[in-house]
Amino acid sequence: MRIVVQLSSVLLALYLFTTILRGRKSHTGRAIKKIGFFLLIIAIVITVFFPWIVDEIAYFVGVSSGVNLFVYLLGAGFVIFVLNNYMHQQDQRDIQARLARRIAIIEATERYKGMRHDK
Amino acid sequence: MEKKLAIIIPVYNEEGVIRKVVQEALNRCDTVVCVDDGSTDGSVAQIEKTRAYLVKHPINLGQGAALQTGIEFARLLPVDYFCTYDADGQHSIDDVESMYDVLRKGSYDIILGSRFLGKTISMPASKKVLLKMAVRFSNLTSGLKLTDTHNGLRLFNRKVAEEMQIKVPDMAHASEILEIIAARKYKYIEHPVTITYTDYSRAKGQSMVNALNIIFDTILRKFSK
């Protein structure tokens, strides 16, 4: 039973990871990230004031203690944060490339206006 | 020989060889488009001494971005076929001729050069090992069956040029082009070509470590599509 819950947790994490990356530009994707952020804050509060609740959840998903579960969640959150930032950076590079390309082509088209066949 | 072909050459700091490469291309083909990718040396001045078209990126963006710019500019010209060609002099213009004939007479959308079907001159052993690994990886991620997946020499028709949208700005664009070919189900064929490695091209070539960047970006692109 424990291995089933552990595997399900890992699969769920992978699903969330791909969903967030794929939907990073959509309203839903951005909303999921904000919900995740608020859930993390709630988890921090619960861990501090009601640690036994986190322990119970941890045992249920096959992790030895609540603190360990919290560390795993933080690790997963950090990976998603880094990759999301990386993808955002790639998107910005794409925008930058499109702008630079537009400038380059307009400039070249102006320069070669009327010269296309006899250059 | 009059060809309805545009040879697109992305250029970044190739002052030493670019004029010779462009001149060789112009001797066989009327339309050569050089895309200067923000060079800081005298590459632009060298290109301006030839009658090639010159498109200048205001900033350095990467070879993939330069190719896309060249394709978009060449689409405005009265040509039916498009060729991507490296600036470091490692390709042979004879190969462009033979690939052009195959593309024009056949029913293919795109022809990809293969050094492993053709021949390589002075290829370092480490490069060969790396490229063979790249072939396995790219075939796996793209679903195509090719013998050389990172060859800069490609010829394609206007349909491909009109639809081509390379988004990866850097060297990982080669893998992206293969993914585009697979996704759009273009009819493709490989053609044997000769690649000549000189001290210059070896020095200019991408580092082995960059393969890790390409692998990482390709996998992430698969996940994030």
mmCIF file of C-alpha atoms in Angstrom:
data_model
loop_
_atom_site.group_PDB
_atom_site.id
_atom_site.type_symbol
_atom_site.label_atom_id
_atom_site.label_comp_id
_atom_site.label_asym_id
_atom_site.label_seq_id
_atom_site.Cartn_x
_atom_site.Cartn_y
_atom_site.Cartn_z
ATOM 1 C CA MET A 1 0.000 0.000 0.000
ATOM 2 C CA ARG A 2 2.792 2.369 1.001
ATOM 3 C CA ILE A 3 4.612 1.961 -2.317
ATOM 4 C CA VAL A 4 1.374 2.655 -4.205
ATOM 5 C CA VAL A 5 0.892 5.935 -2.333
ATOM 6 C CA GLN A 6 4.584 6.879 -2.850
ATOM 7 C CA LEU A 7 4.401 6.152 -6.580
ATOM 8 C CA SER A 8 1.140 8.074 -6.865
ATOM 9 C CA SER A 9 2.752 11.063 -5.128
ATOM 10 C CA VAL A 10 5.703 11.057 -7.518
ATOM 11 C CA LEU A 11 3.399 10.727 -10.558
ATOM 12 C CA LEU A 12 1.196 13.535 -9.262
ATOM 13 C CA ALA A 13 4.283 15.740 -8.785
ATOM 14 C CA LEU A 14 5.407 14.998 -12.377
ATOM 15 C CA TYR A 15 1.912 15.751 -13.667
ATOM 16 C CA LEU A 16 1.811 19.074 -11.815
ATOM 17 C CA PHE A 17 5.322 19.867 -13.020
ATOM 18 C CA THR A 18 4.441 19.361 -16.726
ATOM 19 C CA THR A 19 1.070 21.097 -16.315
ATOM 20 C CA ILE A 20 2.708 24.169 -14.815
ATOM 21 C CA LEU A 21 5.414 24.269 -17.499
ATOM 22 C CA ARG A 22 2.992 23.778 -20.374
ATOM 23 C CA GLY A 23 0.444 26.203 -19.083
ATOM 24 C CA ARG A 24 2.894 28.812 -17.902
ATOM 25 C CA LYS A 25 1.500 31.471 -20.256
ATOM 26 C CA SER A 26 -2.183 30.726 -19.666
ATOM 27 C CA HIS A 27 -4.345 32.250 -16.940
ATOM 28 C CA THR A 28 -4.903 28.786 -15.474
ATOM 29 C CA GLY A 29 -1.164 28.065 -15.319
ATOM 30 C CA ARG A 30 -0.443 31.373 -13.638
ATOM 31 C CA ALA A 31 -3.326 30.820 -11.209
ATOM 32 C CA ILE A 32 -2.022 27.324 -10.326
ATOM 33 C CA LYS A 33 1.347 28.855 -9.418
ATOM 34 C CA LYS A 34 -0.313 31.409 -7.130
ATOM 35 C CA ILE A 35 -2.477 28.727 -5.499
ATOM 36 C CA GLY A 36 0.694 26.659 -4.971
ATOM 37 C CA PHE A 37 2.360 29.644 -3.352
ATOM 38 C CA PHE A 38 -0.536 30.200 -0.924
ATOM 39 C CA LEU A 39 -0.720 26.477 -0.140
ATOM 40 C CA LEU A 40 2.963 26.582 0.717
ATOM 41 C CA ILE A 41 2.403 29.443 3.145
ATOM 42 C CA ILE A 42 -0.490 27.556 4.755
ATOM 43 C CA ALA A 43 1.704 24.452 4.966
ATOM 44 C CA ILE A 44 4.403 26.470 6.743
ATOM 45 C CA VAL A 45 1.895 27.776 9.282
ATOM 46 C CA ILE A 46 0.457 24.292 9.896
ATOM 47 C CA THR A 47 3.952 22.816 10.255
ATOM 48 C CA VAL A 48 4.820 25.374 12.918
ATOM 49 C CA PHE A 49 1.575 25.321 14.943
ATOM 50 C CA PHE A 50 0.145 21.850 14.296
ATOM 51 C CA PRO A 51 3.114 19.604 13.431
ATOM 52 C CA TRP A 52 1.157 16.399 14.240
ATOM 53 C CA ILE A 53 -1.199 17.106 11.297
ATOM 54 C CA VAL A 54 1.756 17.239 8.918
ATOM 55 C CA ASP A 55 3.139 14.058 10.518
ATOM 56 C CA GLU A 56 -0.174 12.284 9.868
ATOM 57 C CA ILE A 57 -0.180 13.398 6.217
ATOM 58 C CA ALA A 58 3.452 12.332 5.908
ATOM 59 C CA TYR A 59 2.726 8.813 7.252
ATOM 60 C CA PHE A 60 -0.193 8.540 4.850
ATOM 61 C CA VAL A 61 1.956 9.318 1.797
ATOM 62 C CA GLY A 62 4.766 7.066 3.014
ATOM 63 C CA VAL A 63 7.219 9.626 4.342
ATOM 64 C CA SER A 64 8.823 9.038 7.759
ATOM 65 C CA SER A 65 8.022 12.444 9.279
ATOM 66 C CA GLY A 66 6.232 15.712 8.633
ATOM 67 C CA VAL A 67 9.476 17.666 8.475
ATOM 68 C CA ASN A 68 10.824 15.335 5.796
ATOM 69 C CA LEU A 69 7.628 15.715 3.778
ATOM 70 C CA PHE A 70 7.957 19.463 4.073
ATOM 71 C CA VAL A 71 11.552 19.357 2.844
ATOM 72 C CA TYR A 72 10.497 17.223 -0.152
ATOM 73 C CA LEU A 73 7.747 19.699 -0.998
ATOM 74 C CA LEU A 74 10.156 22.610 -0.727
ATOM 75 C CA GLY A 75 12.627 20.760 -2.982
ATOM 76 C CA ALA A 76 9.933 20.085 -5.591
ATOM 77 C CA GLY A 77 8.766 23.693 -5.362
ATOM 78 C CA PHE A 78 12.313 24.932 -5.847
ATOM 79 C CA VAL A 79 12.821 22.756 -8.953
ATOM 80 C CA ILE A 80 9.554 24.013 -10.450
ATOM 81 C CA PHE A 81 10.532 27.596 -9.593
ATOM 82 C CA VAL A 82 13.954 27.292 -11.262
ATOM 83 C CA LEU A 83 12.614 25.579 -14.392
ATOM 84 C CA ASN A 84 9.734 28.002 -14.643
ATOM 85 C CA ASN A 85 12.169 30.917 -14.452
ATOM 86 C CA TYR A 86 14.368 29.273 -17.078
ATOM 87 C CA MET A 87 11.413 28.825 -19.420
ATOM 88 C CA HIS A 88 10.327 32.400 -18.786
ATOM 89 C CA GLN A 89 13.841 33.516 -19.721
ATOM 90 C CA GLN A 90 13.609 31.451 -22.925
ATOM 91 C CA ASP A 91 10.276 33.080 -23.753
ATOM 92 C CA GLN A 92 11.830 36.508 -23.238
ATOM 93 C CA ARG A 93 14.721 35.552 -25.531
ATOM 94 C CA ASP A 94 12.185 34.534 -28.157
ATOM 95 C CA ILE A 95 10.456 37.915 -27.912
ATOM 96 C CA GLN A 96 13.837 39.658 -28.085
ATOM 97 C CA ALA A 97 14.770 37.596 -31.168
ATOM 98 C CA ARG A 98 11.501 38.444 -32.927
ATOM 99 C CA LEU A 99 11.995 42.140 -32.278
ATOM 100 C CA ALA A 100 15.617 42.114 -33.428
ATOM 101 C CA ARG A 101 14.626 40.089 -36.513
ATOM 102 C CA ARG A 102 11.894 42.551 -37.401
ATOM 103 C CA ILE A 103 14.356 45.448 -37.169
ATOM 104 C CA ALA A 104 16.952 43.558 -39.238
ATOM 105 C CA ILE A 105 14.497 42.634 -41.997
ATOM 106 C CA ILE A 106 12.941 46.106 -42.211
ATOM 107 C CA GLU A 107 16.414 47.635 -42.444
ATOM 108 C CA ALA A 108 17.542 45.144 -45.100
ATOM 109 C CA THR A 109 14.335 45.481 -47.106
ATOM 110 C CA GLU A 110 14.804 49.253 -47.169
ATOM 111 C CA ARG A 111 18.413 48.885 -48.282
ATOM 112 C CA TYR A 112 17.622 46.505 -51.123
ATOM 113 C CA LYS A 113 14.403 48.154 -52.250
ATOM 114 C CA GLY A 114 14.167 47.807 -56.023
ATOM 115 C CA MET A 115 17.463 45.936 -56.215
ATOM 116 C CA ARG A 116 16.200 42.407 -55.884
ATOM 117 C CA HIS A 117 16.684 41.273 -59.450
ATOM 118 C CA ASP A 118 19.669 43.275 -60.631
ATOM 119 C CA LYS A 119 21.887 43.067 -57.545
ATOM 120 C CA MET B 1 23.424 27.964 -64.126
ATOM 121 C CA GLU B 2 20.370 29.945 -63.108
ATOM 122 C CA LYS B 3 18.880 28.670 -59.938
ATOM 123 C CA LYS B 4 15.807 29.696 -58.035
ATOM 124 C CA LEU B 5 17.771 29.063 -54.898
ATOM 125 C CA ALA B 6 18.782 31.246 -51.966
ATOM 126 C CA ILE B 7 21.781 30.205 -49.910
ATOM 127 C CA ILE B 8 21.405 31.437 -46.340
ATOM 128 C CA ILE B 9 24.583 31.864 -44.320
ATOM 129 C CA PRO B 10 24.425 32.813 -40.630
ATOM 130 C CA VAL B 11 27.571 34.743 -39.735
ATOM 131 C CA TYR B 12 29.121 35.501 -36.378
ATOM 132 C CA ASN B 13 32.711 36.741 -36.229
ATOM 133 C CA GLU B 14 33.892 34.991 -39.395
ATOM 134 C CA GLU B 15 36.074 37.796 -40.748
ATOM 135 C CA GLY B 16 38.868 35.453 -41.770
ATOM 136 C CA VAL B 17 36.873 33.164 -44.051
ATOM 137 C CA ILE B 18 33.505 34.675 -44.830
ATOM 138 C CA ARG B 19 34.405 36.521 -48.009
ATOM 139 C CA LYS B 20 35.862 33.387 -49.599
ATOM 140 C CA VAL B 21 32.863 31.288 -48.538
ATOM 141 C CA VAL B 22 30.364 33.846 -49.871
ATOM 142 C CA GLN B 23 32.279 34.297 -53.110
ATOM 143 C CA GLU B 24 32.334 30.549 -53.717
ATOM 144 C CA ALA B 25 28.589 30.418 -53.129
ATOM 145 C CA LEU B 26 27.975 33.403 -55.444
ATOM 146 C CA ASN B 27 29.979 31.724 -58.206
ATOM 147 C CA ARG B 28 27.322 28.996 -58.340
ATOM 148 C CA CYS B 29 24.201 30.731 -57.096
ATOM 149 C CA ASP B 30 22.832 34.204 -57.736
ATOM 150 C CA THR B 31 21.142 34.677 -54.398
ATOM 151 C CA VAL B 32 23.180 34.493 -51.216
ATOM 152 C CA VAL B 33 21.778 35.926 -47.997
ATOM 153 C CA CYS B 34 24.229 36.534 -45.151
ATOM 154 C CA VAL B 35 22.782 37.170 -41.720
ATOM 155 C CA ASP B 36 25.272 38.928 -39.496
ATOM 156 C CA ASP B 37 24.450 37.941 -35.948
ATOM 157 C CA GLY B 38 25.967 40.972 -34.239
ATOM 158 C CA SER B 39 29.599 40.279 -35.180
ATOM 159 C CA THR B 40 32.196 42.392 -33.418
ATOM 160 C CA ASP B 41 34.953 41.806 -35.986
ATOM 161 C CA GLY B 42 35.141 42.852 -39.635
ATOM 162 C CA SER B 43 32.680 40.241 -40.962
ATOM 163 C CA VAL B 44 30.181 42.866 -42.138
ATOM 164 C CA ALA B 45 32.850 44.755 -44.080
ATOM 165 C CA GLN B 46 33.954 41.505 -45.739
ATOM 166 C CA ILE B 47 30.401 40.616 -46.759
ATOM 167 C CA GLU B 48 29.812 44.120 -48.108
ATOM 168 C CA LYS B 49 32.690 43.556 -50.552
ATOM 169 C CA THR B 50 30.601 40.846 -52.208
ATOM 170 C CA ARG B 51 27.204 41.133 -53.900
ATOM 171 C CA ALA B 52 25.466 38.984 -51.300
ATOM 172 C CA TYR B 53 22.431 40.296 -49.463
ATOM 173 C CA LEU B 54 23.296 41.312 -45.931
ATOM 174 C CA VAL B 55 20.809 41.273 -43.072
ATOM 175 C CA LYS B 56 22.190 42.568 -39.778
ATOM 176 C CA HIS B 57 20.951 41.610 -36.332
ATOM 177 C CA PRO B 58 21.318 44.590 -34.007
ATOM 178 C CA ILE B 59 22.393 42.201 -31.236
ATOM 179 C CA ASN B 60 23.819 38.698 -31.046
ATOM 180 C CA LEU B 61 20.969 36.173 -30.868
ATOM 181 C CA GLY B 62 22.434 32.822 -31.850
ATOM 182 C CA GLN B 63 22.685 30.687 -34.959
ATOM 183 C CA GLY B 64 19.089 29.418 -34.831
ATOM 184 C CA ALA B 65 17.733 32.960 -34.698
ATOM 185 C CA ALA B 66 20.039 34.021 -37.542
ATOM 186 C CA LEU B 67 18.814 31.142 -39.710
ATOM 187 C CA GLN B 68 15.189 32.078 -39.085
ATOM 188 C CA THR B 69 15.973 35.690 -40.018
ATOM 189 C CA GLY B 70 17.691 34.538 -43.211
ATOM 190 C CA ILE B 71 14.754 32.325 -44.136
ATOM 191 C CA GLU B 72 12.244 35.129 -43.504
ATOM 192 C CA PHE B 73 14.270 37.573 -45.605
ATOM 193 C CA ALA B 74 14.806 35.049 -48.409
ATOM 194 C CA ARG B 75 11.056 34.405 -48.527
ATOM 195 C CA LEU B 76 10.724 37.953 -49.866
ATOM 196 C CA LEU B 77 12.995 37.105 -52.809
ATOM 197 C CA PRO B 78 11.921 35.423 -56.063
ATOM 198 C CA VAL B 79 13.312 31.986 -55.193
ATOM 199 C CA ASP B 80 11.689 28.576 -54.892
ATOM 200 C CA TYR B 81 14.344 26.764 -52.882
ATOM 201 C CA PHE B 82 16.308 27.612 -49.774
ATOM 202 C CA CYS B 83 19.633 26.341 -48.504
ATOM 203 C CA THR B 84 21.203 26.723 -45.052
ATOM 204 C CA TYR B 85 24.974 26.816 -45.195
ATOM 205 C CA ASP B 86 27.624 27.256 -42.486
ATOM 206 C CA ALA B 87 29.955 30.249 -42.639
ATOM 207 C CA ASP B 88 33.149 28.532 -41.516
ATOM 208 C CA GLY B 89 33.929 26.962 -44.869
ATOM 209 C CA GLN B 90 33.357 23.344 -43.887
ATOM 210 C CA HIS B 91 30.696 22.701 -46.538
ATOM 211 C CA SER B 92 31.278 22.088 -50.232
ATOM 212 C CA ILE B 93 29.323 24.135 -52.750
ATOM 213 C CA ASP B 94 29.373 21.065 -55.046
ATOM 214 C CA ASP B 95 27.089 19.362 -52.547
ATOM 215 C CA VAL B 96 24.614 22.232 -52.809
ATOM 216 C CA GLU B 97 24.500 21.699 -56.579
ATOM 217 C CA SER B 98 23.765 17.994 -56.313
ATOM 218 C CA MET B 99 21.237 18.466 -53.498
ATOM 219 C CA TYR B 100 19.502 21.166 -55.530
ATOM 220 C CA ASP B 101 19.157 18.786 -58.488
ATOM 221 C CA VAL B 102 17.654 16.071 -56.286
ATOM 222 C CA LEU B 103 15.239 18.483 -54.633
ATOM 223 C CA ARG B 104 14.153 20.020 -57.922
ATOM 224 C CA LYS B 105 13.580 16.716 -59.687
ATOM 225 C CA GLY B 106 12.262 14.695 -56.748
ATOM 226 C CA SER B 107 9.159 14.949 -54.664
ATOM 227 C CA TYR B 108 10.869 15.785 -51.405
ATOM 228 C CA ASP B 109 10.235 18.825 -49.247
ATOM 229 C CA ILE B 110 13.633 18.899 -47.613
ATOM 230 C CA ILE B 111 17.069 17.367 -48.163
ATOM 231 C CA LEU B 112 19.457 17.024 -45.262
ATOM 232 C CA GLY B 113 23.205 16.701 -45.723
ATOM 233 C CA SER B 114 24.859 13.705 -44.099
ATOM 234 C CA ARG B 115 28.590 13.540 -43.509
ATOM 235 C CA PHE B 116 28.245 9.916 -42.432
ATOM 236 C CA LEU B 117 26.793 8.934 -45.814
ATOM 237 C CA GLY B 118 29.408 11.082 -47.524
ATOM 238 C CA LYS B 119 32.854 11.768 -46.149
ATOM 239 C CA THR B 120 34.651 13.857 -43.600
ATOM 240 C CA ILE B 121 38.117 15.298 -43.897
ATOM 241 C CA SER B 122 40.260 15.701 -40.766
ATOM 242 C CA MET B 123 37.372 15.054 -38.412
ATOM 243 C CA PRO B 124 38.526 14.707 -34.799
ATOM 244 C CA ALA B 125 37.675 11.308 -33.274
ATOM 245 C CA SER B 126 36.037 12.947 -30.252
ATOM 246 C CA LYS B 127 33.749 14.942 -32.552
ATOM 247 C CA LYS B 128 32.739 11.775 -34.371
ATOM 248 C CA VAL B 129 31.824 10.023 -31.119
ATOM 249 C CA LEU B 130 29.831 13.038 -29.955
ATOM 250 C CA LEU B 131 27.972 13.364 -33.255
ATOM 251 C CA LYS B 132 27.102 9.664 -33.283
ATOM 252 C CA MET B 133 25.635 10.053 -29.800
ATOM 253 C CA ALA B 134 23.769 13.160 -30.969
ATOM 254 C CA VAL B 135 22.299 11.139 -33.857
ATOM 255 C CA ARG B 136 20.886 8.547 -31.445
ATOM 256 C CA PHE B 137 19.495 11.222 -29.145
ATOM 257 C CA SER B 138 17.946 13.343 -31.894
ATOM 258 C CA ASN B 139 16.426 10.338 -33.660
ATOM 259 C CA LEU B 140 14.892 9.348 -30.343
ATOM 260 C CA THR B 141 13.433 12.779 -29.598
ATOM 261 C CA SER B 142 12.306 13.597 -33.146
ATOM 262 C CA GLY B 143 11.163 10.163 -34.277
ATOM 263 C CA LEU B 144 13.089 10.491 -37.552
ATOM 264 C CA LYS B 145 15.662 8.028 -38.811
ATOM 265 C CA LEU B 146 18.762 9.921 -39.868
ATOM 266 C CA THR B 147 22.474 9.257 -40.019
ATOM 267 C CA ASP B 148 23.541 12.850 -39.342
ATOM 268 C CA THR B 149 21.311 15.092 -37.259
ATOM 269 C CA HIS B 150 23.512 18.144 -36.763
ATOM 270 C CA ASN B 151 24.579 19.005 -40.263
ATOM 271 C CA GLY B 152 24.188 22.667 -41.198
ATOM 272 C CA LEU B 153 23.669 21.911 -44.896
ATOM 273 C CA ARG B 154 19.967 21.597 -45.730
ATOM 274 C CA LEU B 155 17.869 22.415 -48.784
ATOM 275 C CA PHE B 156 14.123 22.838 -48.721
ATOM 276 C CA ASN B 157 11.263 24.117 -50.825
ATOM 277 C CA ARG B 158 9.171 27.251 -50.355
ATOM 278 C CA LYS B 159 6.422 25.385 -48.531
ATOM 279 C CA VAL B 160 8.886 24.428 -45.780
ATOM 280 C CA ALA B 161 10.397 27.932 -45.750
ATOM 281 C CA GLU B 162 6.981 29.539 -45.363
ATOM 282 C CA GLU B 163 6.092 27.269 -42.461
ATOM 283 C CA MET B 164 9.495 27.127 -40.784
ATOM 284 C CA GLN B 165 9.497 28.831 -37.406
ATOM 285 C CA ILE B 166 12.734 28.149 -35.535
ATOM 286 C CA LYS B 167 12.249 29.308 -31.965
ATOM 287 C CA VAL B 168 15.436 27.994 -30.403
ATOM 288 C CA PRO B 169 17.933 30.797 -30.917
ATOM 289 C CA ASP B 170 21.142 28.886 -30.224
ATOM 290 C CA MET B 171 22.787 25.700 -31.473
ATOM 291 C CA ALA B 172 19.905 23.476 -30.328
ATOM 292 C CA HIS B 173 18.017 24.676 -33.416
ATOM 293 C CA ALA B 174 19.241 21.627 -35.354
ATOM 294 C CA SER B 175 17.210 19.355 -33.095
ATOM 295 C CA GLU B 176 14.241 21.697 -33.341
ATOM 296 C CA ILE B 177 14.319 21.609 -37.159
ATOM 297 C CA LEU B 178 14.114 17.815 -37.013
ATOM 298 C CA GLU B 179 11.155 18.060 -34.649
ATOM 299 C CA ILE B 180 9.464 20.439 -37.110
ATOM 300 C CA ILE B 181 10.097 18.001 -39.994
ATOM 301 C CA ALA B 182 8.522 15.185 -37.971
ATOM 302 C CA ALA B 183 5.588 17.248 -36.716
ATOM 303 C CA ARG B 184 4.687 18.606 -40.154
ATOM 304 C CA LYS B 185 5.369 15.267 -41.845
ATOM 305 C CA TYR B 186 7.626 16.759 -44.522
ATOM 306 C CA LYS B 187 9.010 14.351 -47.091
ATOM 307 C CA TYR B 188 12.710 14.246 -46.366
ATOM 308 C CA ILE B 189 15.799 12.489 -47.606
ATOM 309 C CA GLU B 190 19.452 12.497 -46.660
ATOM 310 C CA HIS B 191 22.174 13.241 -49.145
ATOM 311 C CA PRO B 192 25.858 12.369 -48.826
ATOM 312 C CA VAL B 193 28.010 15.457 -48.324
ATOM 313 C CA THR B 194 31.624 16.233 -47.583
ATOM 314 C CA ILE B 195 32.600 18.133 -44.476
ATOM 315 C CA THR B 196 36.112 19.506 -44.290
ATOM 316 C CA TYR B 197 37.438 20.273 -40.829
ATOM 317 C CA THR B 198 40.127 22.902 -40.826
ATOM 318 C CA ASP B 199 42.010 24.322 -37.846
ATOM 319 C CA TYR B 200 39.711 27.313 -38.191
ATOM 320 C CA SER B 201 36.438 25.359 -38.211
ATOM 321 C CA ARG B 202 37.649 23.167 -35.342
ATOM 322 C CA ALA B 203 38.393 26.265 -33.282
ATOM 323 C CA LYS B 204 35.077 27.867 -34.194
ATOM 324 C CA GLY B 205 32.996 24.718 -33.675
ATOM 325 C CA GLN B 206 30.817 24.334 -30.647
ATOM 326 C CA SER B 207 32.339 22.881 -27.506
ATOM 327 C CA MET B 208 31.575 19.374 -26.311
ATOM 328 C CA VAL B 209 30.014 20.762 -23.136
ATOM 329 C CA ASN B 210 27.405 22.536 -25.235
ATOM 330 C CA ALA B 211 25.943 19.109 -26.013
ATOM 331 C CA LEU B 212 24.651 19.069 -22.428
ATOM 332 C CA ASN B 213 22.873 22.394 -22.981
ATOM 333 C CA ILE B 214 21.302 21.035 -26.163
ATOM 334 C CA ILE B 215 20.137 17.841 -24.432
ATOM 335 C CA PHE B 216 18.685 19.791 -21.511
ATOM 336 C CA ASP B 217 16.872 22.288 -23.741
ATOM 337 C CA THR B 218 15.518 19.559 -26.019
ATOM 338 C CA ILE B 219 14.100 17.542 -23.109
ATOM 339 C CA LEU B 220 12.619 20.639 -21.481
ATOM 340 C CA ARG B 221 11.067 21.682 -24.804
ATOM 341 C CA LYS B 222 9.390 18.246 -25.017
ATOM 342 C CA PHE B 223 7.952 18.655 -21.524
ATOM 343 C CA SER B 224 6.802 22.211 -21.997
ATOM 344 C CA LYS B 225 5.138 21.884 -25.411
#
